[in-house]
Amino acid sequence: MRKLFKAEAKQGMSAPTIWDDVGLNQHAAREIELIFGEKAAFETPKPEGLMQRIIEIATNAGDLVLDSFAGSGTTGAVAHKMGRRWIMVELGEHCKTHIVPRLKKVIDGDDQGGISKAVNWAGGGRFRFYHLAASLLKKDAWGNWVINPAYNAEMLAEAMCKHMAYTYAPSQDVFWQHGYSSENNYIYITTGTLSREQLKLISSEVGDERTLLICSKGFIAENNEFPNLNLKKIPQAVLYQSVP
C-alpha cells in the first residue's frame, strides 16, 4: 500500500480514526463561557470543531441535521453556520436558558467564537421554537388508554387531524370542516354518536364534489350508505374518558 500524503487527499476520502485536532471538552466549556459569560452548566459539552468535522463528513450544504439530545445547542449552532438545516430536541430547562439565546446570537452574528471565523460567519437565517404538547392519551388506574384530561374538544380535533395526516384548519362557518387533506377532502371529529338523519344532513351539505372523513364515537348507519362519507370509529379505549 502506497503512503498517501495530506496534499494528495481528495474530497470524500475516509476520515482518520483518531481526531486530535478538533478540540476538547475544555475548549467547548470556554466557547460556552464566551457566549454566556459564565462557566458551562454541562459536564461534557462538545467543541464546535468536533461537530463541524462530523457534519462535514456526514452531510452536504442544505441537508437536515437532527440532534435529539440538544444539550447546549452546539449541533444546531454549528449546522446553522455551515448552511445546514437542523432540528434539535431538548426537554431540559436549558433549552430556554441556553439553546434559544445561543441560537439568537448565532443568527444576529454576535457569536464569533467556535468555528465562526473559519466559515466566515456573519449571521443570518432564522429558527422556530416549538413546545411539546401533552400526550393525547394516558393510562387510567386500570391500565386502559384514555384521552388525557388536559385535552379539550378543539385540541382533540387537532390531534386527530395530525394522526390521520390531515391539515388542521377548522372552518368558522361549516361545523364539519375540522381540517383537510386536499382541496375537496375534509375531516370531522366528534365524540358523539351520529344518527342516520345527522349523517344524511352532513352528506347533503358535503355534496357530490367533496368527500368527508368522520371520526366519531359511533354511527347509526351503514358505512357505505353515504358514498361521500368515510365513517371511522374512534376506539372505545380512547373514548373511555370523555373530553371535557
PDB file of C-alpha atoms in Angstrom:
ATOM      1  CA  MET A   1       0.000   0.000   0.000  1.00  0.00           C
ATOM      2  CA  ARG A   2       1.436   3.362  -1.047  1.00  0.00           C
ATOM      3  CA  LYS A   3       1.818   6.085   1.583  1.00  0.00           C
ATOM      4  CA  LEU A   4      -0.616   8.938   0.983  1.00  0.00           C
ATOM      5  CA  PHE A   5       0.357  12.489   1.861  1.00  0.00           C
ATOM      6  CA  LYS A   6      -2.147  15.057   3.091  1.00  0.00           C
ATOM      7  CA  ALA A   7      -1.682  17.147  -0.056  1.00  0.00           C
ATOM      8  CA  GLU A   8      -2.877  14.183  -2.127  1.00  0.00           C
ATOM      9  CA  ALA A   9      -6.085  13.680  -0.155  1.00  0.00           C
ATOM     10  CA  LYS A  10      -9.268  14.085  -2.160  1.00  0.00           C
ATOM     11  CA  GLN A  11     -12.705  15.222  -1.070  1.00  0.00           C
ATOM     12  CA  GLY A  12     -14.818  12.312   0.087  1.00  0.00           C
ATOM     13  CA  MET A  13     -12.000  10.172   1.440  1.00  0.00           C
ATOM     14  CA  SER A  14     -12.411   8.416   4.798  1.00  0.00           C
ATOM     15  CA  ALA A  15     -11.608  10.412   7.915  1.00  0.00           C
ATOM     16  CA  PRO A  16      -8.774   9.278  10.194  1.00  0.00           C
ATOM     17  CA  THR A  17      -9.636   7.050  13.137  1.00  0.00           C
ATOM     18  CA  ILE A  18      -8.205   9.359  15.802  1.00  0.00           C
ATOM     19  CA  TRP A  19      -9.193  13.022  15.839  1.00  0.00           C
ATOM     20  CA  ASP A  20      -6.811  15.046  17.951  1.00  0.00           C
ATOM     21  CA  ASP A  21      -7.232  18.356  16.158  1.00  0.00           C
ATOM     22  CA  VAL A  22     -10.870  19.281  16.805  1.00  0.00           C
ATOM     23  CA  GLY A  23     -10.723  20.496  20.403  1.00  0.00           C
ATOM     24  CA  LEU A  24     -11.537  19.059  23.817  1.00  0.00           C
ATOM     25  CA  ASN A  25     -14.349  19.437  26.344  1.00  0.00           C
ATOM     26  CA  GLN A  26     -12.325  22.211  27.984  1.00  0.00           C
ATOM     27  CA  HIS A  27     -12.369  24.143  24.722  1.00  0.00           C
ATOM     28  CA  ALA A  28     -16.138  23.674  24.459  1.00  0.00           C
ATOM     29  CA  ALA A  29     -16.600  24.933  28.015  1.00  0.00           C
ATOM     30  CA  ARG A  30     -14.590  28.017  27.103  1.00  0.00           C
ATOM     31  CA  GLU A  31     -16.723  28.574  23.987  1.00  0.00           C
ATOM     32  CA  ILE A  32     -19.899  28.499  26.085  1.00  0.00           C
ATOM     33  CA  GLU A  33     -18.345  30.810  28.659  1.00  0.00           C
ATOM     34  CA  LEU A  34     -17.567  33.338  25.929  1.00  0.00           C
ATOM     35  CA  ILE A  35     -21.183  33.198  24.739  1.00  0.00           C
ATOM     36  CA  PHE A  36     -22.945  33.427  28.100  1.00  0.00           C
ATOM     37  CA  GLY A  37     -20.318  34.998  30.315  1.00  0.00           C
ATOM     38  CA  GLU A  38     -20.498  32.088  32.734  1.00  0.00           C
ATOM     39  CA  LYS A  39     -18.998  28.656  33.179  1.00  0.00           C
ATOM     40  CA  ALA A  40     -20.606  25.840  31.230  1.00  0.00           C
ATOM     41  CA  ALA A  41     -23.504  24.182  33.040  1.00  0.00           C
ATOM     42  CA  PHE A  42     -22.832  20.945  31.163  1.00  0.00           C
ATOM     43  CA  GLU A  43     -20.481  18.141  32.151  1.00  0.00           C
ATOM     44  CA  THR A  44     -19.322  17.191  28.661  1.00  0.00           C
ATOM     45  CA  PRO A  45     -20.004  19.993  26.156  1.00  0.00           C
ATOM     46  CA  LYS A  46     -18.749  19.300  22.645  1.00  0.00           C
ATOM     47  CA  PRO A  47     -16.434  21.755  20.872  1.00  0.00           C
ATOM     48  CA  GLU A  48     -17.760  23.310  17.684  1.00  0.00           C
ATOM     49  CA  GLY A  49     -14.745  21.994  15.785  1.00  0.00           C
ATOM     50  CA  LEU A  50     -15.752  18.413  16.567  1.00  0.00           C
ATOM     51  CA  MET A  51     -19.318  18.940  15.387  1.00  0.00           C
ATOM     52  CA  GLN A  52     -18.024  20.672  12.265  1.00  0.00           C
ATOM     53  CA  ARG A  53     -15.936  17.608  11.408  1.00  0.00           C
ATOM     54  CA  ILE A  54     -18.879  15.241  11.886  1.00  0.00           C
ATOM     55  CA  ILE A  55     -21.281  17.406   9.886  1.00  0.00           C
ATOM     56  CA  GLU A  56     -18.739  17.840   7.077  1.00  0.00           C
ATOM     57  CA  ILE A  57     -18.320  14.080   6.784  1.00  0.00           C
ATOM     58  CA  ALA A  58     -21.995  13.147   7.007  1.00  0.00           C
ATOM     59  CA  THR A  59     -23.833  15.954   5.185  1.00  0.00           C
ATOM     60  CA  ASN A  60     -23.822  18.476   2.386  1.00  0.00           C
ATOM     61  CA  ALA A  61     -24.975  22.089   2.445  1.00  0.00           C
ATOM     62  CA  GLY A  62     -28.757  22.237   2.751  1.00  0.00           C
ATOM     63  CA  ASP A  63     -29.060  18.793   4.361  1.00  0.00           C
ATOM     64  CA  LEU A  64     -31.065  18.253   7.541  1.00  0.00           C
ATOM     65  CA  VAL A  65     -29.205  17.556  10.800  1.00  0.00           C
ATOM     66  CA  LEU A  66     -31.056  16.057  13.794  1.00  0.00           C
ATOM     67  CA  ASP A  67     -29.892  16.169  17.410  1.00  0.00           C
ATOM     68  CA  SER A  68     -32.492  14.625  19.718  1.00  0.00           C
ATOM     69  CA  PHE A  69     -30.446  15.421  22.855  1.00  0.00           C
ATOM     70  CA  ALA A  70     -29.531  19.025  22.133  1.00  0.00           C
ATOM     71  CA  GLY A  71     -27.737  19.828  25.394  1.00  0.00           C
ATOM     72  CA  SER A  72     -26.129  23.241  24.987  1.00  0.00           C
ATOM     73  CA  GLY A  73     -27.209  23.580  21.345  1.00  0.00           C
ATOM     74  CA  THR A  74     -23.788  23.108  19.754  1.00  0.00           C
ATOM     75  CA  THR A  75     -25.092  20.892  16.943  1.00  0.00           C
ATOM     76  CA  GLY A  76     -27.684  23.419  15.825  1.00  0.00           C
ATOM     77  CA  ALA A  77     -25.291  26.352  16.127  1.00  0.00           C
ATOM     78  CA  VAL A  78     -22.626  24.643  14.020  1.00  0.00           C
ATOM     79  CA  ALA A  79     -25.104  23.270  11.474  1.00  0.00           C
ATOM     80  CA  HIS A  80     -26.567  26.755  11.058  1.00  0.00           C
ATOM     81  CA  LYS A  81     -23.160  28.318  10.490  1.00  0.00           C
ATOM     82  CA  MET A  82     -22.383  25.609   7.926  1.00  0.00           C
ATOM     83  CA  GLY A  83     -25.530  26.187   5.878  1.00  0.00           C
ATOM     84  CA  ARG A  84     -27.382  23.078   7.018  1.00  0.00           C
ATOM     85  CA  ARG A  85     -30.964  22.849   8.154  1.00  0.00           C
ATOM     86  CA  TRP A  86     -31.374  21.421  11.620  1.00  0.00           C
ATOM     87  CA  ILE A  87     -33.800  20.082  14.216  1.00  0.00           C
ATOM     88  CA  MET A  88     -32.947  19.901  17.900  1.00  0.00           C
ATOM     89  CA  VAL A  89     -34.967  18.327  20.707  1.00  0.00           C
ATOM     90  CA  GLU A  90     -34.393  19.065  24.382  1.00  0.00           C
ATOM     91  CA  LEU A  91     -36.595  18.522  27.449  1.00  0.00           C
ATOM     92  CA  GLY A  92     -34.423  20.373  29.973  1.00  0.00           C
ATOM     93  CA  GLU A  93     -34.972  23.973  31.028  1.00  0.00           C
ATOM     94  CA  HIS A  94     -31.620  24.889  29.473  1.00  0.00           C
ATOM     95  CA  CYS A  95     -33.496  24.769  26.179  1.00  0.00           C
ATOM     96  CA  LYS A  96     -34.834  28.188  27.189  1.00  0.00           C
ATOM     97  CA  THR A  97     -31.884  29.396  29.232  1.00  0.00           C
ATOM     98  CA  HIS A  98     -29.067  28.381  26.879  1.00  0.00           C
ATOM     99  CA  ILE A  99     -30.085  26.972  23.491  1.00  0.00           C
ATOM    100  CA  VAL A 100     -32.514  29.682  22.377  1.00  0.00           C
ATOM    101  CA  PRO A 101     -30.276  32.593  23.490  1.00  0.00           C
ATOM    102  CA  ARG A 102     -27.285  30.911  21.855  1.00  0.00           C
ATOM    103  CA  LEU A 103     -29.041  30.500  18.518  1.00  0.00           C
ATOM    104  CA  LYS A 104     -30.257  34.094  18.628  1.00  0.00           C
ATOM    105  CA  LYS A 105     -26.634  35.177  18.980  1.00  0.00           C
ATOM    106  CA  VAL A 106     -25.710  32.974  16.013  1.00  0.00           C
ATOM    107  CA  ILE A 107     -28.430  34.492  13.840  1.00  0.00           C
ATOM    108  CA  ASP A 108     -27.606  38.047  14.917  1.00  0.00           C
ATOM    109  CA  GLY A 109     -23.939  37.452  14.118  1.00  0.00           C
ATOM    110  CA  ASP A 110     -22.932  38.115  17.731  1.00  0.00           C
ATOM    111  CA  ASP A 111     -21.430  34.643  18.166  1.00  0.00           C
ATOM    112  CA  GLN A 112     -17.938  34.920  16.734  1.00  0.00           C
ATOM    113  CA  GLY A 113     -16.497  32.031  18.723  1.00  0.00           C
ATOM    114  CA  GLY A 114     -16.161  28.382  17.772  1.00  0.00           C
ATOM    115  CA  ILE A 115     -15.997  27.901  14.002  1.00  0.00           C
ATOM    116  CA  SER A 116     -17.425  31.337  13.127  1.00  0.00           C
ATOM    117  CA  LYS A 117     -14.190  32.811  11.803  1.00  0.00           C
ATOM    118  CA  ALA A 118     -13.258  29.592   9.982  1.00  0.00           C
ATOM    119  CA  VAL A 119     -16.511  29.667   7.993  1.00  0.00           C
ATOM    120  CA  ASN A 120     -16.719  33.483   7.794  1.00  0.00           C
ATOM    121  CA  TRP A 121     -19.967  33.521   9.743  1.00  0.00           C
ATOM    122  CA  ALA A 122     -21.623  36.946   9.902  1.00  0.00           C
ATOM    123  CA  GLY A 123     -25.147  35.998  10.955  1.00  0.00           C
ATOM    124  CA  GLY A 124     -28.414  35.328   9.161  1.00  0.00           C
ATOM    125  CA  GLY A 125     -31.257  32.854   8.966  1.00  0.00           C
ATOM    126  CA  ARG A 126     -33.989  32.063  11.454  1.00  0.00           C
ATOM    127  CA  PHE A 127     -35.460  29.237  13.507  1.00  0.00           C
ATOM    128  CA  ARG A 128     -38.768  28.195  15.059  1.00  0.00           C
ATOM    129  CA  PHE A 129     -39.189  27.153  18.669  1.00  0.00           C
ATOM    130  CA  TYR A 130     -41.967  24.659  19.473  1.00  0.00           C
ATOM    131  CA  HIS A 131     -43.247  23.436  22.831  1.00  0.00           C
ATOM    132  CA  LEU A 132     -44.155  19.747  23.033  1.00  0.00           C
ATOM    133  CA  ALA A 133     -47.855  19.315  23.803  1.00  0.00           C
ATOM    134  CA  ALA A 134     -49.158  16.923  26.417  1.00  0.00           C
ATOM    135  CA  SER A 135     -49.704  13.356  25.238  1.00  0.00           C
ATOM    136  CA  LEU A 136     -53.152  12.813  23.726  1.00  0.00           C
ATOM    137  CA  LEU A 137     -53.522   9.502  25.556  1.00  0.00           C
ATOM    138  CA  LYS A 138     -52.682   8.357  29.058  1.00  0.00           C
ATOM    139  CA  LYS A 139     -53.364   5.215  31.064  1.00  0.00           C
ATOM    140  CA  ASP A 140     -56.024   5.247  33.742  1.00  0.00           C
ATOM    141  CA  ALA A 141     -55.843   3.434  37.094  1.00  0.00           C
ATOM    142  CA  TRP A 142     -56.719   0.124  35.371  1.00  0.00           C
ATOM    143  CA  GLY A 143     -54.123   0.475  32.632  1.00  0.00           C
ATOM    144  CA  ASN A 144     -56.598   1.472  29.911  1.00  0.00           C
ATOM    145  CA  TRP A 145     -55.617   4.112  27.371  1.00  0.00           C
ATOM    146  CA  VAL A 146     -57.923   7.124  27.715  1.00  0.00           C
ATOM    147  CA  ILE A 147     -57.945  10.706  26.475  1.00  0.00           C
ATOM    148  CA  ASN A 148     -55.734  12.958  28.552  1.00  0.00           C
ATOM    149  CA  PRO A 149     -57.954  15.263  30.668  1.00  0.00           C
ATOM    150  CA  ALA A 150     -55.671  18.125  29.627  1.00  0.00           C
ATOM    151  CA  TYR A 151     -57.213  17.981  26.145  1.00  0.00           C
ATOM    152  CA  ASN A 152     -60.405  19.823  25.248  1.00  0.00           C
ATOM    153  CA  ALA A 153     -62.534  19.213  22.148  1.00  0.00           C
ATOM    154  CA  GLU A 154     -60.500  21.573  19.957  1.00  0.00           C
ATOM    155  CA  MET A 155     -57.213  20.004  20.989  1.00  0.00           C
ATOM    156  CA  LEU A 156     -58.609  16.524  20.332  1.00  0.00           C
ATOM    157  CA  ALA A 157     -59.726  17.572  16.851  1.00  0.00           C
ATOM    158  CA  GLU A 158     -56.290  18.984  16.091  1.00  0.00           C
ATOM    159  CA  ALA A 159     -54.560  15.859  17.402  1.00  0.00           C
ATOM    160  CA  MET A 160     -56.811  13.567  15.357  1.00  0.00           C
ATOM    161  CA  CYS A 161     -56.154  15.642  12.238  1.00  0.00           C
ATOM    162  CA  LYS A 162     -52.422  15.169  12.690  1.00  0.00           C
ATOM    163  CA  HIS A 163     -52.893  11.459  13.409  1.00  0.00           C
ATOM    164  CA  MET A 164     -54.913  10.982  10.213  1.00  0.00           C
ATOM    165  CA  ALA A 165     -52.478  13.120   8.162  1.00  0.00           C
ATOM    166  CA  TYR A 166     -54.920  15.997   7.672  1.00  0.00           C
ATOM    167  CA  THR A 167     -54.147  19.692   7.981  1.00  0.00           C
ATOM    168  CA  TYR A 168     -55.976  21.149  10.963  1.00  0.00           C
ATOM    169  CA  ALA A 169     -57.933  24.170   9.707  1.00  0.00           C
ATOM    170  CA  PRO A 170     -61.326  24.474  11.445  1.00  0.00           C
ATOM    171  CA  SER A 171     -63.891  26.445   9.495  1.00  0.00           C
ATOM    172  CA  GLN A 172     -65.698  29.286  11.227  1.00  0.00           C
ATOM    173  CA  ASP A 173     -68.799  28.681   9.114  1.00  0.00           C
ATOM    174  CA  VAL A 174     -69.010  24.920   8.481  1.00  0.00           C
ATOM    175  CA  PHE A 175     -69.135  22.812  11.653  1.00  0.00           C
ATOM    176  CA  TRP A 176     -67.989  19.592   9.959  1.00  0.00           C
ATOM    177  CA  GLN A 177     -64.809  21.058   8.485  1.00  0.00           C
ATOM    178  CA  HIS A 178     -62.075  20.493  11.063  1.00  0.00           C
ATOM    179  CA  GLY A 179     -59.334  20.025   8.501  1.00  0.00           C
ATOM    180  CA  TYR A 180     -58.477  18.867   5.008  1.00  0.00           C
ATOM    181  CA  SER A 181     -56.086  16.611   3.113  1.00  0.00           C
ATOM    182  CA  SER A 182     -56.823  18.044  -0.324  1.00  0.00           C
ATOM    183  CA  GLU A 183     -58.994  20.712  -1.885  1.00  0.00           C
ATOM    184  CA  ASN A 184     -62.105  18.520  -1.770  1.00  0.00           C
ATOM    185  CA  ASN A 185     -61.355  16.088   1.057  1.00  0.00           C
ATOM    186  CA  TYR A 186     -62.228  17.101   4.639  1.00  0.00           C
ATOM    187  CA  ILE A 187     -62.299  15.637   8.147  1.00  0.00           C
ATOM    188  CA  TYR A 188     -64.790  15.985  11.013  1.00  0.00           C
ATOM    189  CA  ILE A 189     -64.143  14.764  14.577  1.00  0.00           C
ATOM    190  CA  THR A 190     -66.801  14.340  17.249  1.00  0.00           C
ATOM    191  CA  THR A 191     -67.030  12.307  20.454  1.00  0.00           C
ATOM    192  CA  GLY A 192     -70.764  11.870  19.967  1.00  0.00           C
ATOM    193  CA  THR A 193     -72.728   9.158  18.160  1.00  0.00           C
ATOM    194  CA  LEU A 194     -74.207  10.292  14.845  1.00  0.00           C
ATOM    195  CA  SER A 195     -77.657   9.147  13.764  1.00  0.00           C
ATOM    196  CA  ARG A 196     -78.672   8.340  10.211  1.00  0.00           C
ATOM    197  CA  GLU A 197     -80.563  11.640   9.995  1.00  0.00           C
ATOM    198  CA  GLN A 198     -77.488  13.593  11.077  1.00  0.00           C
ATOM    199  CA  LEU A 199     -75.294  11.761   8.587  1.00  0.00           C
ATOM    200  CA  LYS A 200     -77.840  12.346   5.843  1.00  0.00           C
ATOM    201  CA  LEU A 201     -77.801  16.084   6.567  1.00  0.00           C
ATOM    202  CA  ILE A 202     -73.998  16.210   6.588  1.00  0.00           C
ATOM    203  CA  SER A 203     -73.823  14.157   3.387  1.00  0.00           C
ATOM    204  CA  SER A 204     -76.162  16.556   1.593  1.00  0.00           C
ATOM    205  CA  GLU A 205     -74.020  19.523   2.664  1.00  0.00           C
ATOM    206  CA  VAL A 206     -70.801  17.821   1.569  1.00  0.00           C
ATOM    207  CA  GLY A 207     -72.245  17.198  -1.899  1.00  0.00           C
ATOM    208  CA  ASP A 208     -71.036  15.058  -4.767  1.00  0.00           C
ATOM    209  CA  GLU A 209     -67.841  17.007  -5.453  1.00  0.00           C
ATOM    210  CA  ARG A 210     -66.342  16.565  -1.972  1.00  0.00           C
ATOM    211  CA  THR A 211     -65.628  13.752   0.491  1.00  0.00           C
ATOM    212  CA  LEU A 212     -65.590  13.792   4.271  1.00  0.00           C
ATOM    213  CA  LEU A 213     -63.846  11.534   6.781  1.00  0.00           C
ATOM    214  CA  ILE A 214     -65.875  11.427  10.005  1.00  0.00           C
ATOM    215  CA  CYS A 215     -64.177  10.188  13.174  1.00  0.00           C
ATOM    216  CA  SER A 216     -66.850   9.587  15.795  1.00  0.00           C
ATOM    217  CA  LYS A 217     -67.795   7.522  18.820  1.00  0.00           C
ATOM    218  CA  GLY A 218     -70.347   5.645  16.748  1.00  0.00           C
ATOM    219  CA  PHE A 219     -72.751   5.695  13.814  1.00  0.00           C
ATOM    220  CA  ILE A 220     -76.335   4.532  13.431  1.00  0.00           C
ATOM    221  CA  ALA A 221     -75.981   3.797   9.729  1.00  0.00           C
ATOM    222  CA  GLU A 222     -74.141   1.536   7.315  1.00  0.00           C
ATOM    223  CA  ASN A 223     -70.645   2.660   6.385  1.00  0.00           C
ATOM    224  CA  ASN A 224     -71.401   2.505   2.638  1.00  0.00           C
ATOM    225  CA  GLU A 225     -74.796   4.191   2.855  1.00  0.00           C
ATOM    226  CA  PHE A 226     -73.341   7.607   2.008  1.00  0.00           C
ATOM    227  CA  PRO A 227     -70.754   7.438  -0.816  1.00  0.00           C
ATOM    228  CA  ASN A 228     -69.242  10.836   0.018  1.00  0.00           C
ATOM    229  CA  LEU A 229     -68.723   9.967   3.712  1.00  0.00           C
ATOM    230  CA  ASN A 230     -65.976   7.758   5.140  1.00  0.00           C
ATOM    231  CA  LEU A 231     -67.043   6.692   8.644  1.00  0.00           C
ATOM    232  CA  LYS A 232     -64.384   5.748  11.172  1.00  0.00           C
ATOM    233  CA  LYS A 233     -64.978   4.927  14.833  1.00  0.00           C
ATOM    234  CA  ILE A 234     -62.661   6.384  17.438  1.00  0.00           C
ATOM    235  CA  PRO A 235     -61.595   3.365  19.550  1.00  0.00           C
ATOM    236  CA  GLN A 236     -63.606   2.881  22.739  1.00  0.00           C
ATOM    237  CA  ALA A 237     -60.376   2.695  24.709  1.00  0.00           C
ATOM    238  CA  VAL A 238     -59.681   6.259  23.667  1.00  0.00           C
ATOM    239  CA  LEU A 239     -63.195   7.439  24.416  1.00  0.00           C
ATOM    240  CA  TYR A 240     -63.384   5.679  27.786  1.00  0.00           C
ATOM    241  CA  GLN A 241     -62.911   9.050  29.421  1.00  0.00           C
ATOM    242  CA  SER A 242     -64.911  11.823  27.777  1.00  0.00           C
ATOM    243  CA  VAL A 243     -63.281  15.020  26.647  1.00  0.00           C
ATOM    244  CA  PRO A 244     -64.060  17.974  28.948  1.00  0.00           C
TER     245      PRO A 244
END
